[in-house]
GROMACS .gro file of C-alpha atoms in nm:
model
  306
    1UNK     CA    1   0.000   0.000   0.000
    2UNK     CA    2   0.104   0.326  -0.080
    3UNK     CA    3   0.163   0.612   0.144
    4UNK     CA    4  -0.062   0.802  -0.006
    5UNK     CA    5  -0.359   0.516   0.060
    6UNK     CA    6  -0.347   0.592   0.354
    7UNK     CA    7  -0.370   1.004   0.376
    8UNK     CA    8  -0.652   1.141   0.571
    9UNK     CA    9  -0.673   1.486   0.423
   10UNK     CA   10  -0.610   1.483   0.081
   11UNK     CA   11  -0.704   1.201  -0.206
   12UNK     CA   12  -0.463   1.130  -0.446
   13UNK     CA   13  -0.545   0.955  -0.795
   14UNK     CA   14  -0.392   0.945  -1.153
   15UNK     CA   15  -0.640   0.935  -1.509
   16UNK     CA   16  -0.657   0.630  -1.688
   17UNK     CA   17  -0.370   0.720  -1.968
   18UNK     CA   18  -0.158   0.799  -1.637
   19UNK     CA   19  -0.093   1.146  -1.733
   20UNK     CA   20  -0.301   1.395  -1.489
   21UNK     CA   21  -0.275   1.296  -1.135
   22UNK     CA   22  -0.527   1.475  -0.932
   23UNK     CA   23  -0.457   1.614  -0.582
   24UNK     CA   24  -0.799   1.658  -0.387
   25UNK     CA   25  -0.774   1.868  -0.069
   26UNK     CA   26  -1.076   1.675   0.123
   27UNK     CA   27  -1.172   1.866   0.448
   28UNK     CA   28  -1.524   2.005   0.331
   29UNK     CA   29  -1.662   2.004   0.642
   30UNK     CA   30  -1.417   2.252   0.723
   31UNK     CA   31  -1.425   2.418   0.382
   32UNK     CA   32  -1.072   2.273   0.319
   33UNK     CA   33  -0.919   2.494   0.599
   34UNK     CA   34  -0.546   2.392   0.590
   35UNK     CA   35  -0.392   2.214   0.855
   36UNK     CA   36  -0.076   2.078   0.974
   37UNK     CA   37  -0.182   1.726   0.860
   38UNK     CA   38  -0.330   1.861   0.521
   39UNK     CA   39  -0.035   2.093   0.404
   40UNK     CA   40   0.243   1.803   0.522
   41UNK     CA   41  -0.003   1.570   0.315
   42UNK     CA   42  -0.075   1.781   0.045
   43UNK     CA   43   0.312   1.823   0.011
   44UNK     CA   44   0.387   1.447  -0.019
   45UNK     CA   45   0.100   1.379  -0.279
   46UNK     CA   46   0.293   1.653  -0.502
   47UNK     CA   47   0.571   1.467  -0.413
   48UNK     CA   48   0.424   1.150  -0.551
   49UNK     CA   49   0.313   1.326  -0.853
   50UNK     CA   50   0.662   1.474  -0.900
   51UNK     CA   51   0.803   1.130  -0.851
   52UNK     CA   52   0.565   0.947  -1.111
   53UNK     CA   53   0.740   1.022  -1.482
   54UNK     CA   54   0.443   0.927  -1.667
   55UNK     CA   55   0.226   1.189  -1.473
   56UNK     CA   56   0.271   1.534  -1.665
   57UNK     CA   57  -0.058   1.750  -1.568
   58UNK     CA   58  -0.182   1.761  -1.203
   59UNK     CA   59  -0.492   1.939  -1.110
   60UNK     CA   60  -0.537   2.062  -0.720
   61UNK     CA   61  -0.861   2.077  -0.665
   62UNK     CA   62  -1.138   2.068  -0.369
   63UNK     CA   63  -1.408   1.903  -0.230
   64UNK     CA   64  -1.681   2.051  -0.108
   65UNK     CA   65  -1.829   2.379  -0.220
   66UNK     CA   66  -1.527   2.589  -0.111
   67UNK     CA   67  -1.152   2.549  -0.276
   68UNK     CA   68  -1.025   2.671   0.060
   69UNK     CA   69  -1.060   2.914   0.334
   70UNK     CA   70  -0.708   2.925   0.425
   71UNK     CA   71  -0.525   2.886   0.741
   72UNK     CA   72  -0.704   2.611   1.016
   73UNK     CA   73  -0.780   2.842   1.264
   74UNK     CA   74  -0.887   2.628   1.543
   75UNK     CA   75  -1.093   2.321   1.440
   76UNK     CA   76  -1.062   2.028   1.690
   77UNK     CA   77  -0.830   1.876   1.435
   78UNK     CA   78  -0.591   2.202   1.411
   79UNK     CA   79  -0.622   2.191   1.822
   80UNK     CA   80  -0.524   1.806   1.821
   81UNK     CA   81  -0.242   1.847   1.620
   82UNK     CA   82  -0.121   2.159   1.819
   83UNK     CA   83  -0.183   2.027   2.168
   84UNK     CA   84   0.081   1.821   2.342
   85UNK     CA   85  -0.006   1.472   2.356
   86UNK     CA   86  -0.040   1.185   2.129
   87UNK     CA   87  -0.226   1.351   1.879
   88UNK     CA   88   0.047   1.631   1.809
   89UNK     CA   89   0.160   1.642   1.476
   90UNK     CA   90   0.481   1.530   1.450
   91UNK     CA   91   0.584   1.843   1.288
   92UNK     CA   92   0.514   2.071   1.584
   93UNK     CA   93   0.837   1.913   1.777
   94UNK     CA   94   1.043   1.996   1.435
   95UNK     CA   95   1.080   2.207   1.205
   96UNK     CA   96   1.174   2.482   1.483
   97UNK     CA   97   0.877   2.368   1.661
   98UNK     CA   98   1.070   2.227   1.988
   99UNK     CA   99   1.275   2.616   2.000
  100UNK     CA  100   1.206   2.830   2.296
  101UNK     CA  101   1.054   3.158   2.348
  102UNK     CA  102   1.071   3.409   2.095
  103UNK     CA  103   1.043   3.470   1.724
  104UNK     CA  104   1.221   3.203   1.585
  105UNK     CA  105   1.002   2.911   1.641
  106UNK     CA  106   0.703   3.103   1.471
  107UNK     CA  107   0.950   3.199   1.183
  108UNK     CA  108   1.114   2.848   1.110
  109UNK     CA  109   0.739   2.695   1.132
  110UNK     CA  110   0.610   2.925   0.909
  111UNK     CA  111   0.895   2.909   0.692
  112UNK     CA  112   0.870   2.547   0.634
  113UNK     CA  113   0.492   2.481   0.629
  114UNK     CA  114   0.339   2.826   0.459
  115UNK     CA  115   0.600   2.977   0.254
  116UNK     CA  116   0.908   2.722   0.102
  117UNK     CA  117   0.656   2.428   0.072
  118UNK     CA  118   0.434   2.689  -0.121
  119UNK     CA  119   0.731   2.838  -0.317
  120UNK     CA  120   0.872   2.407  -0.414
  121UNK     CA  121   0.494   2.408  -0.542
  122UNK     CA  122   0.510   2.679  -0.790
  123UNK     CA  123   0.867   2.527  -0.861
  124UNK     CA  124   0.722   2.152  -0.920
  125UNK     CA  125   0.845   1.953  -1.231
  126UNK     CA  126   0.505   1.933  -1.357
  127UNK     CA  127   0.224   2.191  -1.531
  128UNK     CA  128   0.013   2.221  -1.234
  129UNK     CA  129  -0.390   2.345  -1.278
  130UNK     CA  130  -0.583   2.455  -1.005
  131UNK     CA  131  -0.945   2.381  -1.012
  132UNK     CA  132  -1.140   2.610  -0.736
  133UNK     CA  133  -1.485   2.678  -0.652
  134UNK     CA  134  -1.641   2.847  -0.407
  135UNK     CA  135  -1.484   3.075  -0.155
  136UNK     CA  136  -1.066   3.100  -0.254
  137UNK     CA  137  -0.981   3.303   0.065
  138UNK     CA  138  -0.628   3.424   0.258
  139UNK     CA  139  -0.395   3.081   0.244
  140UNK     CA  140  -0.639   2.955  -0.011
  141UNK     CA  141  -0.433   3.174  -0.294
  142UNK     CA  142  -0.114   3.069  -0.185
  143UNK     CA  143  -0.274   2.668  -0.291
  144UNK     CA  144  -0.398   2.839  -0.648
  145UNK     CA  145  -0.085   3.105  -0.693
  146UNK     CA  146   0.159   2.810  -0.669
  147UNK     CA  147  -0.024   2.632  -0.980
  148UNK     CA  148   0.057   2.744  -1.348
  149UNK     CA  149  -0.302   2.762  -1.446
  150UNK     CA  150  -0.641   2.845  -1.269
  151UNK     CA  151  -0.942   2.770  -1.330
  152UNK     CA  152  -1.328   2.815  -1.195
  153UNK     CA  153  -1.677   2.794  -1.233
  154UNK     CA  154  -1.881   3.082  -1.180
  155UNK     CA  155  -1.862   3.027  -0.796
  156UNK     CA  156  -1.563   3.114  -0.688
  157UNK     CA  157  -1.476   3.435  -0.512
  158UNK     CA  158  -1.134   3.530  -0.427
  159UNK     CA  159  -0.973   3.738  -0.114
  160UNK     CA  160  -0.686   3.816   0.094
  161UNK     CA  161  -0.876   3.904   0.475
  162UNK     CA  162  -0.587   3.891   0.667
  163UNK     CA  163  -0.530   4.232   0.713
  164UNK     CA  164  -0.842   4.323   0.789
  165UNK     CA  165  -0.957   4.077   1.038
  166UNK     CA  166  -0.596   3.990   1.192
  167UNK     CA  167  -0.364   4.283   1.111
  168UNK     CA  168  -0.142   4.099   0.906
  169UNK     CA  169  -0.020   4.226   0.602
  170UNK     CA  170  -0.118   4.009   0.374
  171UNK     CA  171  -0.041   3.591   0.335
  172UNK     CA  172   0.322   3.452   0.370
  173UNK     CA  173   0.365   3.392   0.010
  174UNK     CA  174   0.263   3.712  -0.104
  175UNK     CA  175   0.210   3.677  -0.473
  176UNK     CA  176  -0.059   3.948  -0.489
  177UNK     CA  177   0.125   4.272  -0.670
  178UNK     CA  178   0.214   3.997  -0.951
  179UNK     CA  179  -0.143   3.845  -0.978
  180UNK     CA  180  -0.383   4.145  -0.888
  181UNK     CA  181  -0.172   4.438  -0.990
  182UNK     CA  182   0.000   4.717  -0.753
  183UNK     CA  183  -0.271   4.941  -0.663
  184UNK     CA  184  -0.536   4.610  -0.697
  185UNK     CA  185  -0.327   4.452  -0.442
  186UNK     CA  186  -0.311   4.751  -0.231
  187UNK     CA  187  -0.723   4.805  -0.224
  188UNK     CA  188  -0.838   4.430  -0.172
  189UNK     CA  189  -0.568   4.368   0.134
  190UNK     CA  190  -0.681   4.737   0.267
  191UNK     CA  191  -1.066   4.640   0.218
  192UNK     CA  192  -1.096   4.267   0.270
  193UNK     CA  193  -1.282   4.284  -0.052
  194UNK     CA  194  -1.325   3.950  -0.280
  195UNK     CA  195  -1.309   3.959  -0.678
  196UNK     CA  196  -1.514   3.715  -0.890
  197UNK     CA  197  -1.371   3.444  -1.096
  198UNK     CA  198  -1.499   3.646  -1.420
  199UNK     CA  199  -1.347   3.979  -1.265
  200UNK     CA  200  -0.958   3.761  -1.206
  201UNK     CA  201  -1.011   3.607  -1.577
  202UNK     CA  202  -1.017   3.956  -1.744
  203UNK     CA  203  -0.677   4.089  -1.542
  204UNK     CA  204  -0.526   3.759  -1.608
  205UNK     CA  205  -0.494   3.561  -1.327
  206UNK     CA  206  -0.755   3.321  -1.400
  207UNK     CA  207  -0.795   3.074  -1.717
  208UNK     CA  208  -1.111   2.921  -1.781
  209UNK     CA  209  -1.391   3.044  -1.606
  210UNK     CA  210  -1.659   2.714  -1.676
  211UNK     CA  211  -2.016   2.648  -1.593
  212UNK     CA  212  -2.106   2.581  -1.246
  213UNK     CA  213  -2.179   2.221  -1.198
  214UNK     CA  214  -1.920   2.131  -1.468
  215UNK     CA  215  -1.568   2.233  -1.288
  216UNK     CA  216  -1.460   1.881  -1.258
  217UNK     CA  217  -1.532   1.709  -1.596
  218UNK     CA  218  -1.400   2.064  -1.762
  219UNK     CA  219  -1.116   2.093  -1.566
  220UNK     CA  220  -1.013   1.716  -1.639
  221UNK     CA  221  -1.054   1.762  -2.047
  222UNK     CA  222  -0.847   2.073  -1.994
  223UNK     CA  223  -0.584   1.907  -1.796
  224UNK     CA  224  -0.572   1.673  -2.094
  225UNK     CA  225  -0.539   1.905  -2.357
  226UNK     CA  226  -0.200   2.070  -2.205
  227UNK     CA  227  -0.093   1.673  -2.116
  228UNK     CA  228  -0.092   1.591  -2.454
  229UNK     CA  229   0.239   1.876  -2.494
  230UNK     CA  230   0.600   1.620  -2.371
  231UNK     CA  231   0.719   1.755  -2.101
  232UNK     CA  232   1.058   1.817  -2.226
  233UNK     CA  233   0.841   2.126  -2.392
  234UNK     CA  234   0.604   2.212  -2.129
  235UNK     CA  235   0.859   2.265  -1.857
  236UNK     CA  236   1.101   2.447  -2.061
  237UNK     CA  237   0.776   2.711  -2.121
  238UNK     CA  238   0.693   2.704  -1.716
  239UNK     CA  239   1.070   2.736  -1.690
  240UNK     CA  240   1.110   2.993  -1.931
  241UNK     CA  241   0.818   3.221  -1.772
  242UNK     CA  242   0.900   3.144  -1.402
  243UNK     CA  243   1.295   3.271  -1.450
  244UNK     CA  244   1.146   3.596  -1.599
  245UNK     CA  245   0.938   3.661  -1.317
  246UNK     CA  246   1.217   3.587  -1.113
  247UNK     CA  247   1.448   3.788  -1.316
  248UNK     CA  248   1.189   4.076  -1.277
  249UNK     CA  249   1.236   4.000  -0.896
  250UNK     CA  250   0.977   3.780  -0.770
  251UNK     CA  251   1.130   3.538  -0.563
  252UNK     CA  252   1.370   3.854  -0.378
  253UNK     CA  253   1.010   4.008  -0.266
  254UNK     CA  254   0.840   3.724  -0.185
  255UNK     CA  255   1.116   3.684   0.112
  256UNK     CA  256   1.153   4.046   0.158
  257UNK     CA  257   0.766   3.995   0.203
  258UNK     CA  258   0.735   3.690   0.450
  259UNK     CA  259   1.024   3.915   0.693
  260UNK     CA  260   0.798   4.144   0.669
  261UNK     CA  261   0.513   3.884   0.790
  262UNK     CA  262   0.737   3.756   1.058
  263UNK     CA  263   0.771   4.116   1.196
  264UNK     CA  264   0.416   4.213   1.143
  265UNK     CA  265   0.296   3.877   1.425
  266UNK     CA  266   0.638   4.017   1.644
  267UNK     CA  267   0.477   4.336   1.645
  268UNK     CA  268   0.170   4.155   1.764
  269UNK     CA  269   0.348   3.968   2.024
  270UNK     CA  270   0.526   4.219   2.227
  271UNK     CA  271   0.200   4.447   2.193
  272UNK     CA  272  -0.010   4.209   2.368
  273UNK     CA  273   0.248   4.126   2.625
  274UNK     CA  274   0.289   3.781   2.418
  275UNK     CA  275  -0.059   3.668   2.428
  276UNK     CA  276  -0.154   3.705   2.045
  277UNK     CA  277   0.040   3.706   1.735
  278UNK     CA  278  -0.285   3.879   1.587
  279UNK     CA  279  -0.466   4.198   1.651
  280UNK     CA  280  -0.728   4.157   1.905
  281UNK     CA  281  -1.028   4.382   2.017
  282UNK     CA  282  -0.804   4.525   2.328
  283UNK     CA  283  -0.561   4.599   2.054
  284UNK     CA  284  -0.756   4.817   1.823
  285UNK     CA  285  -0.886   4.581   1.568
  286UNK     CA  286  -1.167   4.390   1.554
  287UNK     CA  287  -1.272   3.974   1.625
  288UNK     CA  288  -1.225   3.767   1.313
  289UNK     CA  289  -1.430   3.551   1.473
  290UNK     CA  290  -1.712   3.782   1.445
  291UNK     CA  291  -1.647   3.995   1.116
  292UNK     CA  292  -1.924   3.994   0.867
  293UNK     CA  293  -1.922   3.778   0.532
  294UNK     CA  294  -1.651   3.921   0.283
  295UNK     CA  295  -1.824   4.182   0.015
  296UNK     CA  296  -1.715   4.215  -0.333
  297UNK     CA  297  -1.481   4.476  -0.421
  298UNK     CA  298  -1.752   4.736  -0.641
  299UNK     CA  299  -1.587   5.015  -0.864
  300UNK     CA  300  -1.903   5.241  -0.771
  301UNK     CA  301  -1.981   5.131  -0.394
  302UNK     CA  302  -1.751   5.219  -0.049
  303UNK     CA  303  -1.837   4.883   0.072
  304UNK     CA  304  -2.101   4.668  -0.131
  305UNK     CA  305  -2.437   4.546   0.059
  306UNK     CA  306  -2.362   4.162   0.165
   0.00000   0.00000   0.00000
């Protein structure tokens, strides 16, 4: 049996011609809310993928009406895997998890699970598609931004809330100058505000935008169509684009960005005498826990009607 047989989190399978493996985050209960056990499975099912030479497509998609609402914040699994005991995740005693006091725990576990594993994604030896529905919120664009291609239904709404309901200032990978545009990127993290799937297709960062109720079959035919290119093509053109946006300096700011993350939950830290990495009510800012559904971003409304 393999390894991935037995993941809890995430479904792993491979098309009859061998050539798209599929990656299925499956947490829809919890709208695919990322946890420890998730992202470290989610990583070794790319892995997989990566390791498989006749695989040459693989689509991440979601169960569930929601792609992903980022970050686990606190579902009894994310507590389980946190709490001592033996539950814990592995993971939490490694990875700068067993450090002391201070910032460098936080930074070497957010290094490893949010940000490099992210950044080995976009980097994978394979055309990656992302197939989202539904709500594609905070952590949930790192998942999508580390695939080549995106693509919808009509469902899917996407936003960056972190600053807004936790202070932050924006996601650890922070791809969203280079997929939403400079002043774009300033607005949505400022507002909270989500964009639809038609509204990312016409500034670029989405694909296909297909039917609801189709997203699976379409996405698979799609995946198809670019697995039919050898790879000794297809990764010289994901090569070819990903060194220019590197050359143009995307990898320098998206670790000039996640110091910048780091400092922004220090900030946090010493402010609330070490109690919260976050903003909290006593702090200023509001209860995430609380806040009100995310509103689209309108070009003739402050803040649209929910």
């Amino acid at each position: 049996m393999s390894a991935v047989d037995e993941f809890r989190f995430v479904r792993y399978e491979t098309s009859p011609n061998g050539r798209v493996a599929t990656i299925s985050l499956n947490r829809p209960k919890q709208r695919n809310a990322q946890s420890r056990g998730l992202l470290v499975e989610l990583g070794l099912a790319f892995e997989e993928a990566q390791r498989d030479d006749a695989v040459r497509v693989v689509v991440l998609r979601a169960e569930g009406e929601t792609f992903s609402s980022g970050h686990d914040l606190g579902s009894s699994d994310d507590r389980a895997e946190r709490a001592d005991g033996p539950q814990q995740h592995e993971t939490y005693r490694s990875h700068g998890g067993s450090l002391g006091p201070g910032v460098e725990k936080l930074l070497m576990q957010e290094w490893h699970f949010f940000f490099s594993n992210t950044l080995a994604w976009r980097n994978l030896r394979k055309i990656t598609i992302a197939s989202c529905q539904g709500q594609v919120f905070s952590a949930g664009l790192m998942l999508a931004w580390a695939c080549d291609l995106i693509v919808t239904d009509e469902t899917a709404v996407f936003a960056d809330v972190v600053a807004t309901r936790l202070g932050m200032c924006g996601v650890e990978y922070f791809a969203h100058p280079w997929e939403f545009g400079v002043r774009r990127a300033k607005e949505l993290l400022l507002t909270g505000d989500s964009v639809s799937a038609e509204e990312a297709y016409r500034f670029g960062m989405v694909s296909r935008v297909f039917p609801t109720g189709t997203l699976q079959e379409r996405t698979e035919e799609y995946a198809q169509r670019i697995a039919e290119i050898p790879s000794a093509g297809s990764l010289m053109i994901k090569e070819a684009v990903n060194q220019t946006q590197d050359n143009q300096g995307f990898y320098n700011s998206l670790k000039a960005a996640f110091s910048l993350h780091e400092l922004n939950h220090a900030h946090w830290a010493v402010a609330s005498g070490g109690t919260s990495l976050a903003q909290t009510e006593e702090l200023g800012g509001g209860d995430w826990r609380t806040a009100g559904p995310v509103v689209p971003a309108r070009k003739d409304s402050v803040k649209a009607t929910p």
